[in-house]
mmCIF file of N, CA and C in Angstrom:
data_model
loop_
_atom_site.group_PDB
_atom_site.id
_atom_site.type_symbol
_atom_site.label_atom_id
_atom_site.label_comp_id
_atom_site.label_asym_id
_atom_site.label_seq_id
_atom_site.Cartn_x
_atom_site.Cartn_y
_atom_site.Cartn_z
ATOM 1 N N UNK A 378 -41.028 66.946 -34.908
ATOM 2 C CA UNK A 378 -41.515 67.824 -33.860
ATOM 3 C C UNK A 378 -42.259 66.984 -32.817
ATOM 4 N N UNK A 379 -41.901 67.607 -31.435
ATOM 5 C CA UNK A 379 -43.016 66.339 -30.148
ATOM 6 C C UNK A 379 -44.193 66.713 -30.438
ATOM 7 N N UNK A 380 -45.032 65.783 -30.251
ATOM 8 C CA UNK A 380 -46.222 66.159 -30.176
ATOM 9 C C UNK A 380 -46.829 66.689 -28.311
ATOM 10 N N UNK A 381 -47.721 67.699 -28.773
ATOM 11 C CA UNK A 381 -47.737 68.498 -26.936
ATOM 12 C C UNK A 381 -47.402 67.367 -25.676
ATOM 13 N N UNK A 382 -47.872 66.496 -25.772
ATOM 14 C CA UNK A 382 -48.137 65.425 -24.428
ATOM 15 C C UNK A 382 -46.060 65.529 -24.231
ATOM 16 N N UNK A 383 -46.011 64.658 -25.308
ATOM 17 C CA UNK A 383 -44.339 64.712 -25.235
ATOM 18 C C UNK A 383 -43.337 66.166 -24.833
ATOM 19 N N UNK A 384 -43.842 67.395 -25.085
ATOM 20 C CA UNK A 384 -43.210 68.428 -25.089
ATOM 21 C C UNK A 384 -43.357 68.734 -23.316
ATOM 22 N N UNK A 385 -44.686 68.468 -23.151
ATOM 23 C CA UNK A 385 -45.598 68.609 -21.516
ATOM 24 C C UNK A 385 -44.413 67.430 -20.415
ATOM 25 N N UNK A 386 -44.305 66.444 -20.922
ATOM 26 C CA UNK A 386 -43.175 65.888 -20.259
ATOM 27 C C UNK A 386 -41.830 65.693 -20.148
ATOM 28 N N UNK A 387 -41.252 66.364 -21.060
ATOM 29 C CA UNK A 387 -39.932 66.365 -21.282
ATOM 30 C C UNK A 387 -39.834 67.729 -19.931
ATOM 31 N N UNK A 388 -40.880 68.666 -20.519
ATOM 32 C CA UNK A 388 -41.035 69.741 -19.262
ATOM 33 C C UNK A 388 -41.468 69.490 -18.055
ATOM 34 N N UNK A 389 -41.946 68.377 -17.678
ATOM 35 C CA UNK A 389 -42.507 68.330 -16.373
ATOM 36 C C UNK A 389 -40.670 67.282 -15.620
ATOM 37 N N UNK A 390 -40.330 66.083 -16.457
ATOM 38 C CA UNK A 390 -39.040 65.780 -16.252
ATOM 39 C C UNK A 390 -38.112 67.163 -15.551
ATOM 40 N N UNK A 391 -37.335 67.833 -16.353
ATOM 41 C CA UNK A 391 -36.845 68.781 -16.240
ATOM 42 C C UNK A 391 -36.763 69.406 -14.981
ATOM 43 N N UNK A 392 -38.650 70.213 -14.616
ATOM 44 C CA UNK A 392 -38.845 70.568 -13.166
ATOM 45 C C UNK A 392 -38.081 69.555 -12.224
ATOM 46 N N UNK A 393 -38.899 68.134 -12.550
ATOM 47 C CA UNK A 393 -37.917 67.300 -11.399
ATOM 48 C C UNK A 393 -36.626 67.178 -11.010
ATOM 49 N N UNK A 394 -35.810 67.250 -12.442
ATOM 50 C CA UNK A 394 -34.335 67.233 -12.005
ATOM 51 C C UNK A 394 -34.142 68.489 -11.612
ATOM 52 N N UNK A 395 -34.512 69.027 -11.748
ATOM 53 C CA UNK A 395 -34.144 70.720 -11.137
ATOM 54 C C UNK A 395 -34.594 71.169 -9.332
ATOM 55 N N UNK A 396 -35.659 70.496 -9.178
ATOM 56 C CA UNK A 396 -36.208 70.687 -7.929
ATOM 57 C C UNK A 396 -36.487 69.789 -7.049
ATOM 58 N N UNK A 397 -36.780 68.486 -7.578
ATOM 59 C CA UNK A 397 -36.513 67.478 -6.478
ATOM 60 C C UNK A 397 -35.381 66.516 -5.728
ATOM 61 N N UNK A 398 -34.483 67.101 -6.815
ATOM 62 C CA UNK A 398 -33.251 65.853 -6.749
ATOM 63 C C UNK A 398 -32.958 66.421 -5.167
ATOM 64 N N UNK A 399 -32.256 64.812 -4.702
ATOM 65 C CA UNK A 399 -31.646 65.513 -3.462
ATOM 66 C C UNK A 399 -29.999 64.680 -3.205
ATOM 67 N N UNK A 400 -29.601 64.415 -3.995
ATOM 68 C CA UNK A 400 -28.365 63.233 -4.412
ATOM 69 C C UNK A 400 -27.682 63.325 -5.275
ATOM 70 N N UNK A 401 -26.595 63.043 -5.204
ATOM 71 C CA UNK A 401 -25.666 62.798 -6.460
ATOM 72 C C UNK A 401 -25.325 61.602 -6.846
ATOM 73 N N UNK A 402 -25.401 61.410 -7.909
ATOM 74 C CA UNK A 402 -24.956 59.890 -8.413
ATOM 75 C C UNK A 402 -23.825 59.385 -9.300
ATOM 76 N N UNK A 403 -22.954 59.107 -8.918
ATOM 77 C CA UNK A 403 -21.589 58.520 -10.007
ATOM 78 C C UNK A 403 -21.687 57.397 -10.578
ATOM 79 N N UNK A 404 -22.104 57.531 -11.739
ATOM 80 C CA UNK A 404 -22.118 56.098 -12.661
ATOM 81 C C UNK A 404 -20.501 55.944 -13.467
ATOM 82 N N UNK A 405 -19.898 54.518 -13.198
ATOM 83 C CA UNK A 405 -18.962 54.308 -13.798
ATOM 84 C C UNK A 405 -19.217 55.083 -15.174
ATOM 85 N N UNK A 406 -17.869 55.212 -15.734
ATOM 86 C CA UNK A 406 -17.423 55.530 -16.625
ATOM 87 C C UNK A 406 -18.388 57.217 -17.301
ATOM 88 N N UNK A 407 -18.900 57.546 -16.213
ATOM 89 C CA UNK A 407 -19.123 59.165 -16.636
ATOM 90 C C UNK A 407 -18.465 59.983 -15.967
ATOM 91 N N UNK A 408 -18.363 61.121 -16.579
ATOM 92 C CA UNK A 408 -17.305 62.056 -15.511
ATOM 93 C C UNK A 408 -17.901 62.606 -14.617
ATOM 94 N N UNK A 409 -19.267 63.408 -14.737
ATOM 95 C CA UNK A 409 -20.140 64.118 -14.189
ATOM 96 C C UNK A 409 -21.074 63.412 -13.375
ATOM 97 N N UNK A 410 -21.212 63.737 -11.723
ATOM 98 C CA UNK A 410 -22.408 62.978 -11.561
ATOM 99 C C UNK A 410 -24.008 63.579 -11.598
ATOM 100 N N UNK A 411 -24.784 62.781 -11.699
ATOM 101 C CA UNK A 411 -25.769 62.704 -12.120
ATOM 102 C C UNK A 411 -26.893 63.225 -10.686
ATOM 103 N N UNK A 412 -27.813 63.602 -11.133
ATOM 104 C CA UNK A 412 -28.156 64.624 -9.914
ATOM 105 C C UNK A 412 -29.703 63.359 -9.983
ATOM 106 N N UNK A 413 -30.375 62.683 -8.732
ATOM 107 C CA UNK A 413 -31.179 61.584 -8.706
ATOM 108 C C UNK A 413 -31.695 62.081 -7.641
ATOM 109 N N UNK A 414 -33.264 61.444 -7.051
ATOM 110 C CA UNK A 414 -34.080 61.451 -6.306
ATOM 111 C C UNK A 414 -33.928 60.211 -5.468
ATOM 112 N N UNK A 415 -32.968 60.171 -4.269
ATOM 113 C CA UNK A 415 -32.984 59.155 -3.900
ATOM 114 C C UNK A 415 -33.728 58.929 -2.383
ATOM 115 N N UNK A 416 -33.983 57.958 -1.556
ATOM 116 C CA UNK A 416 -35.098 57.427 -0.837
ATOM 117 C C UNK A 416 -34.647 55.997 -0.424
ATOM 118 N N UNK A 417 -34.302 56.238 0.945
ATOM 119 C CA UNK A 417 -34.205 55.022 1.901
ATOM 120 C C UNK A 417 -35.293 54.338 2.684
ATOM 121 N N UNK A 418 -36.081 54.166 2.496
ATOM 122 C CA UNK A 418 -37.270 53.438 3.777
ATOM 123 C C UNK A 418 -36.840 52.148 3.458
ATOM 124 N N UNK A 419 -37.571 51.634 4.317
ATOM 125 C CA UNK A 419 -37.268 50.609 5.173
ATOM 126 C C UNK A 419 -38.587 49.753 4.754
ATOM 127 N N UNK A 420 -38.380 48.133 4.173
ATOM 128 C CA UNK A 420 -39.385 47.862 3.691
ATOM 129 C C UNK A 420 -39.593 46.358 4.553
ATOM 130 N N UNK A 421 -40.665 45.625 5.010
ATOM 131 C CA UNK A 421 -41.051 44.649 5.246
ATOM 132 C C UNK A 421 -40.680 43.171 4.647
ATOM 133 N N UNK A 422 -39.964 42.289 5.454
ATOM 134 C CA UNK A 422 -39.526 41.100 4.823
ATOM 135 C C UNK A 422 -39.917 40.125 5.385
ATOM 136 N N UNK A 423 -39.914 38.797 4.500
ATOM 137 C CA UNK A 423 -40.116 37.651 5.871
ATOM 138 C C UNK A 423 -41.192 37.509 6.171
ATOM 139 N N UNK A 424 -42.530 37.827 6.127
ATOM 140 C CA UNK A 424 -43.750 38.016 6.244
ATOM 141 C C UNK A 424 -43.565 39.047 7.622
ATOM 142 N N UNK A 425 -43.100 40.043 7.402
ATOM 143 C CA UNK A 425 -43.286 41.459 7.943
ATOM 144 C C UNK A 425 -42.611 41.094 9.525
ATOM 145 N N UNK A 426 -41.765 40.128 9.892
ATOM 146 C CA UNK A 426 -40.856 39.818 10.676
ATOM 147 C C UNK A 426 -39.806 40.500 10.804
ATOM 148 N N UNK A 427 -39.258 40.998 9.630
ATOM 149 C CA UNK A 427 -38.064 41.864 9.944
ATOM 150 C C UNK A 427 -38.188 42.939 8.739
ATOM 151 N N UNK A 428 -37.621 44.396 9.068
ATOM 152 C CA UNK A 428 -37.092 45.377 8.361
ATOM 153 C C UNK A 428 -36.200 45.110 8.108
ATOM 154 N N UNK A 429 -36.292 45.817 6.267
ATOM 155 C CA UNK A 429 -34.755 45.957 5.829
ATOM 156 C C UNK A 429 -34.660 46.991 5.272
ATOM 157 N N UNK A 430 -33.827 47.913 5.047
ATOM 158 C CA UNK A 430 -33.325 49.010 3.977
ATOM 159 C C UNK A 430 -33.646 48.501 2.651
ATOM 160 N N UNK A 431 -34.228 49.663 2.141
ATOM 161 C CA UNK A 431 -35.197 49.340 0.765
ATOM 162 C C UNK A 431 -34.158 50.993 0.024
ATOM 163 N N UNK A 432 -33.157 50.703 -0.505
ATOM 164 C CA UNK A 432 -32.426 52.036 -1.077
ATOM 165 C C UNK A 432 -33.199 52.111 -2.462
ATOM 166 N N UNK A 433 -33.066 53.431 -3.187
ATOM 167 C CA UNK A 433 -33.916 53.280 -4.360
ATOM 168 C C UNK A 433 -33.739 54.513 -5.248
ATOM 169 N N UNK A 434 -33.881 55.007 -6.259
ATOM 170 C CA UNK A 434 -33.521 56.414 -6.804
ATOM 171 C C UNK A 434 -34.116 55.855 -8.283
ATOM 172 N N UNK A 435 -34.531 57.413 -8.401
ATOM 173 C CA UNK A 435 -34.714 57.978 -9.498
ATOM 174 C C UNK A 435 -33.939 58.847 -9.929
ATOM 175 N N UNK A 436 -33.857 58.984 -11.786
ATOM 176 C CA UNK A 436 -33.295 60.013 -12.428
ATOM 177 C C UNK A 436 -33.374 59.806 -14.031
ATOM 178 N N UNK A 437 -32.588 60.509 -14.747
ATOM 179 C CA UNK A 437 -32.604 60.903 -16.290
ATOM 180 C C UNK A 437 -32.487 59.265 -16.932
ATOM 181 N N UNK A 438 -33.405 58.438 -17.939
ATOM 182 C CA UNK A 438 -32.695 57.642 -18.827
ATOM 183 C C UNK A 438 -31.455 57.349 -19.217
ATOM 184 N N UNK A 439 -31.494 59.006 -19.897
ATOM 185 C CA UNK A 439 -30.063 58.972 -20.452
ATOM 186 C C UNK A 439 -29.040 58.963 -19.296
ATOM 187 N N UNK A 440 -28.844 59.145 -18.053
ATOM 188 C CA UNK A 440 -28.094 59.006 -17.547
ATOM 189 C C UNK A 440 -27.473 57.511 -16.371
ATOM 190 N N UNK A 441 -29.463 56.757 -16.290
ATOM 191 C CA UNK A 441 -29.395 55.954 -15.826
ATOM 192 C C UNK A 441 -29.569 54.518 -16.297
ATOM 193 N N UNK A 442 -30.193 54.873 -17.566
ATOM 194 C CA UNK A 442 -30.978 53.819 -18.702
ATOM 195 C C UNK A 442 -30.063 52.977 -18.882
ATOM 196 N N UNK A 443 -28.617 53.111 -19.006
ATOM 197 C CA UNK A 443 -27.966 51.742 -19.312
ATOM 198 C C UNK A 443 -28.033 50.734 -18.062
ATOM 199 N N UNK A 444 -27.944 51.107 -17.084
ATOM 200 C CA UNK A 444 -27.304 50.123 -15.626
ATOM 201 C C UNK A 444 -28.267 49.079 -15.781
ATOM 202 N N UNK A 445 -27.848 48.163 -15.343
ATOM 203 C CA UNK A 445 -29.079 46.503 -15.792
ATOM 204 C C UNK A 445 -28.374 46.215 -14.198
ATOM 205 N N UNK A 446 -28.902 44.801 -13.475
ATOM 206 C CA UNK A 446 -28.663 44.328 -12.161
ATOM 207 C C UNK A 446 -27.114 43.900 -12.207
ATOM 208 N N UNK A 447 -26.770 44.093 -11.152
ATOM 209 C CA UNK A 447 -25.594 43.987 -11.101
ATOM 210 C C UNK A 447 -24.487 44.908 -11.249
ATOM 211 N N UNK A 448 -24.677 45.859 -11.885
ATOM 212 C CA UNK A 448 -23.897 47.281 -12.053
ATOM 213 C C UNK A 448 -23.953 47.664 -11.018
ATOM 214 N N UNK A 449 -22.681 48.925 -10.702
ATOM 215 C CA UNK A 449 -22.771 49.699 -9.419
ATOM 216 C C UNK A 449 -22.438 50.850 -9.805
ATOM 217 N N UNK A 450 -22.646 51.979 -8.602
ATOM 218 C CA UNK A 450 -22.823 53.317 -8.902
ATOM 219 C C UNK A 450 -22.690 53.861 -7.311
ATOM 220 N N UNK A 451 -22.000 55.050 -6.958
ATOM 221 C CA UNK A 451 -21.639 56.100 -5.948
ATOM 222 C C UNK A 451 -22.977 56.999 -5.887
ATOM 223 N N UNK A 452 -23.800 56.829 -4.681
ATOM 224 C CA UNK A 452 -24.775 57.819 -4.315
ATOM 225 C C UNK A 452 -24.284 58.690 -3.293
ATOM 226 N N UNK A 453 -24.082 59.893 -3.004
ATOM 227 C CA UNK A 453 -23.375 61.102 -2.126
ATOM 228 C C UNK A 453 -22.216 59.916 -1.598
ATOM 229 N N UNK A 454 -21.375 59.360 -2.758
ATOM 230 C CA UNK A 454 -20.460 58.523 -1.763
ATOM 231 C C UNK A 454 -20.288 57.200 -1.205
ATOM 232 N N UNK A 455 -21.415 57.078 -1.236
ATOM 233 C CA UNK A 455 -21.965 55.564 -0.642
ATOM 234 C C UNK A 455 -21.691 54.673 -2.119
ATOM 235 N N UNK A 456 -21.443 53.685 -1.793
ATOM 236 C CA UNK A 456 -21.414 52.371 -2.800
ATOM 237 C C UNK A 456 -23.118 51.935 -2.950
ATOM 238 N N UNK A 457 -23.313 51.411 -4.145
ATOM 239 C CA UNK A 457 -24.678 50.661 -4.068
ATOM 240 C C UNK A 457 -24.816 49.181 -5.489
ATOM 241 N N UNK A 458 -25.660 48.519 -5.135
ATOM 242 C CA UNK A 458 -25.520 47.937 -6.622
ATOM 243 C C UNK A 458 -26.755 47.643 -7.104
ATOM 244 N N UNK A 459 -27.036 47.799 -8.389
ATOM 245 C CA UNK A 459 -28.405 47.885 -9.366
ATOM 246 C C UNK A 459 -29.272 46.697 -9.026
ATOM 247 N N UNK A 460 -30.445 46.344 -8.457
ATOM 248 C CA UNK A 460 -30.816 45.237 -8.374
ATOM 249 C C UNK A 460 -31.947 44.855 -9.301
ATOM 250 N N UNK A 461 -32.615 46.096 -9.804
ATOM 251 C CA UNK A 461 -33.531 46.007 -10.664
ATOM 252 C C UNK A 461 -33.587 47.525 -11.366
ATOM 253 N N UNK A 462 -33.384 47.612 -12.286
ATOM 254 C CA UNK A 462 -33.895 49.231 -13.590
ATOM 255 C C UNK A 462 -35.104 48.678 -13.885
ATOM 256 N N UNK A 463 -36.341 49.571 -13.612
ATOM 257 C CA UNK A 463 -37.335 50.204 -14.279
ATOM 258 C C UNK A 463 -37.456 51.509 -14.819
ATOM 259 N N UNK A 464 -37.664 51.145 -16.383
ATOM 260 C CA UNK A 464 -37.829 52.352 -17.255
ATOM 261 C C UNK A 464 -39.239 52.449 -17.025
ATOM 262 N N UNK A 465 -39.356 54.174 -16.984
ATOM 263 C CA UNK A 465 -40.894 54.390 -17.234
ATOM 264 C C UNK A 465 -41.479 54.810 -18.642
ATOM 265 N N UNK A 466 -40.576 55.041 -19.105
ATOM 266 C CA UNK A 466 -41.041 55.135 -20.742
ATOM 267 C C UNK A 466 -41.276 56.483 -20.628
ATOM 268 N N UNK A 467 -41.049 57.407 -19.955
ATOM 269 C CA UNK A 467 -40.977 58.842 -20.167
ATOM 270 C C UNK A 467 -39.622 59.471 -20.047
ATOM 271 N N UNK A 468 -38.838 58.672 -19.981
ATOM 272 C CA UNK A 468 -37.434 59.489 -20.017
ATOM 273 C C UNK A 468 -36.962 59.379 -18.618
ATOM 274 N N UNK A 469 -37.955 58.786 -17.770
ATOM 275 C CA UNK A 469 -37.173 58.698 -16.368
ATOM 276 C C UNK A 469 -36.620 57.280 -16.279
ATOM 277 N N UNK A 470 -35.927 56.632 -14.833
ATOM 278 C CA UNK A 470 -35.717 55.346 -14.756
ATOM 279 C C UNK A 470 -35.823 54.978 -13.002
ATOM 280 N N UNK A 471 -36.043 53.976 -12.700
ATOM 281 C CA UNK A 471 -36.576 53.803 -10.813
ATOM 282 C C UNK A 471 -35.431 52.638 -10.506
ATOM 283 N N UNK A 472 -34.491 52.886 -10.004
ATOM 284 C CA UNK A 472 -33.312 51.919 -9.377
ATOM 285 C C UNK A 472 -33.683 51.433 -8.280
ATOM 286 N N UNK A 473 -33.964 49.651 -8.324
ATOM 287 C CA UNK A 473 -33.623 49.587 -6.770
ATOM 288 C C UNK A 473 -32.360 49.016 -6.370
ATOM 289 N N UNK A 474 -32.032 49.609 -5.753
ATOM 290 C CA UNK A 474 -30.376 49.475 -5.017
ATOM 291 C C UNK A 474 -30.286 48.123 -3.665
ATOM 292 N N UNK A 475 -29.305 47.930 -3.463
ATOM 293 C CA UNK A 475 -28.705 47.288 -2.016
ATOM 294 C C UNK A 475 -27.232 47.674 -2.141
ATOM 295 N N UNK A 476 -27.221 48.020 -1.336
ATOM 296 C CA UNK A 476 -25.731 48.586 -0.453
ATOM 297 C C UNK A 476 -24.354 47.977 -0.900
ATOM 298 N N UNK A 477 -23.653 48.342 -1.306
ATOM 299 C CA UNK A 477 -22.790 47.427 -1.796
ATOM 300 C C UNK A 477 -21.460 47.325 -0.643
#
């Protein structure tokens, strides 16, 4: 059985995929895509000389937890490729992407 904290976040997860997502995501070899929180800004490079597209998404472990750098994946369509997975240890995962 979860203990409450765990039950409190599996439920607070949930809300998110339900209400914040604003993306779809196609990970090779699943059929279904995956519904993610994704977020383009534009981040500082170079010692703040030039902007670049900073692509990035969130979503389910289980749906994103395998991809390691180098994998790629379809966001509404768009190509992208994994440059870094961070797990948060709650069942979510934080992709940062570059454009593929």
């Amino acid at each position: 059985m979860a203990t409450p904290f765990a039950a409190l976040q599996d439920r607070v997860n949930r809300a998110l995929d339900r209400h914040l997502t604003n993306a779809l995501a196609q990970v090779e070899g699943a059929s279904d895509p995956v519904p993610v929180e994704f977020d383009e800004p534009y981040a500082p490079s170079f010692d703040d000389q030039v902007d670049a597209q900073a692509p990035e998404c969130w979503g389910t472990a289980a749906a994103l937890g395998g991809l390691e750098r180098g994998d790629s994946l379809l966001i509404d369509g768009r190509p992208f490729e994994v440059l870094r997975s961070k797990p948060d240890g709650t069942g979510r995962v934080h992709l940062i992407l570059r454009g593929a």
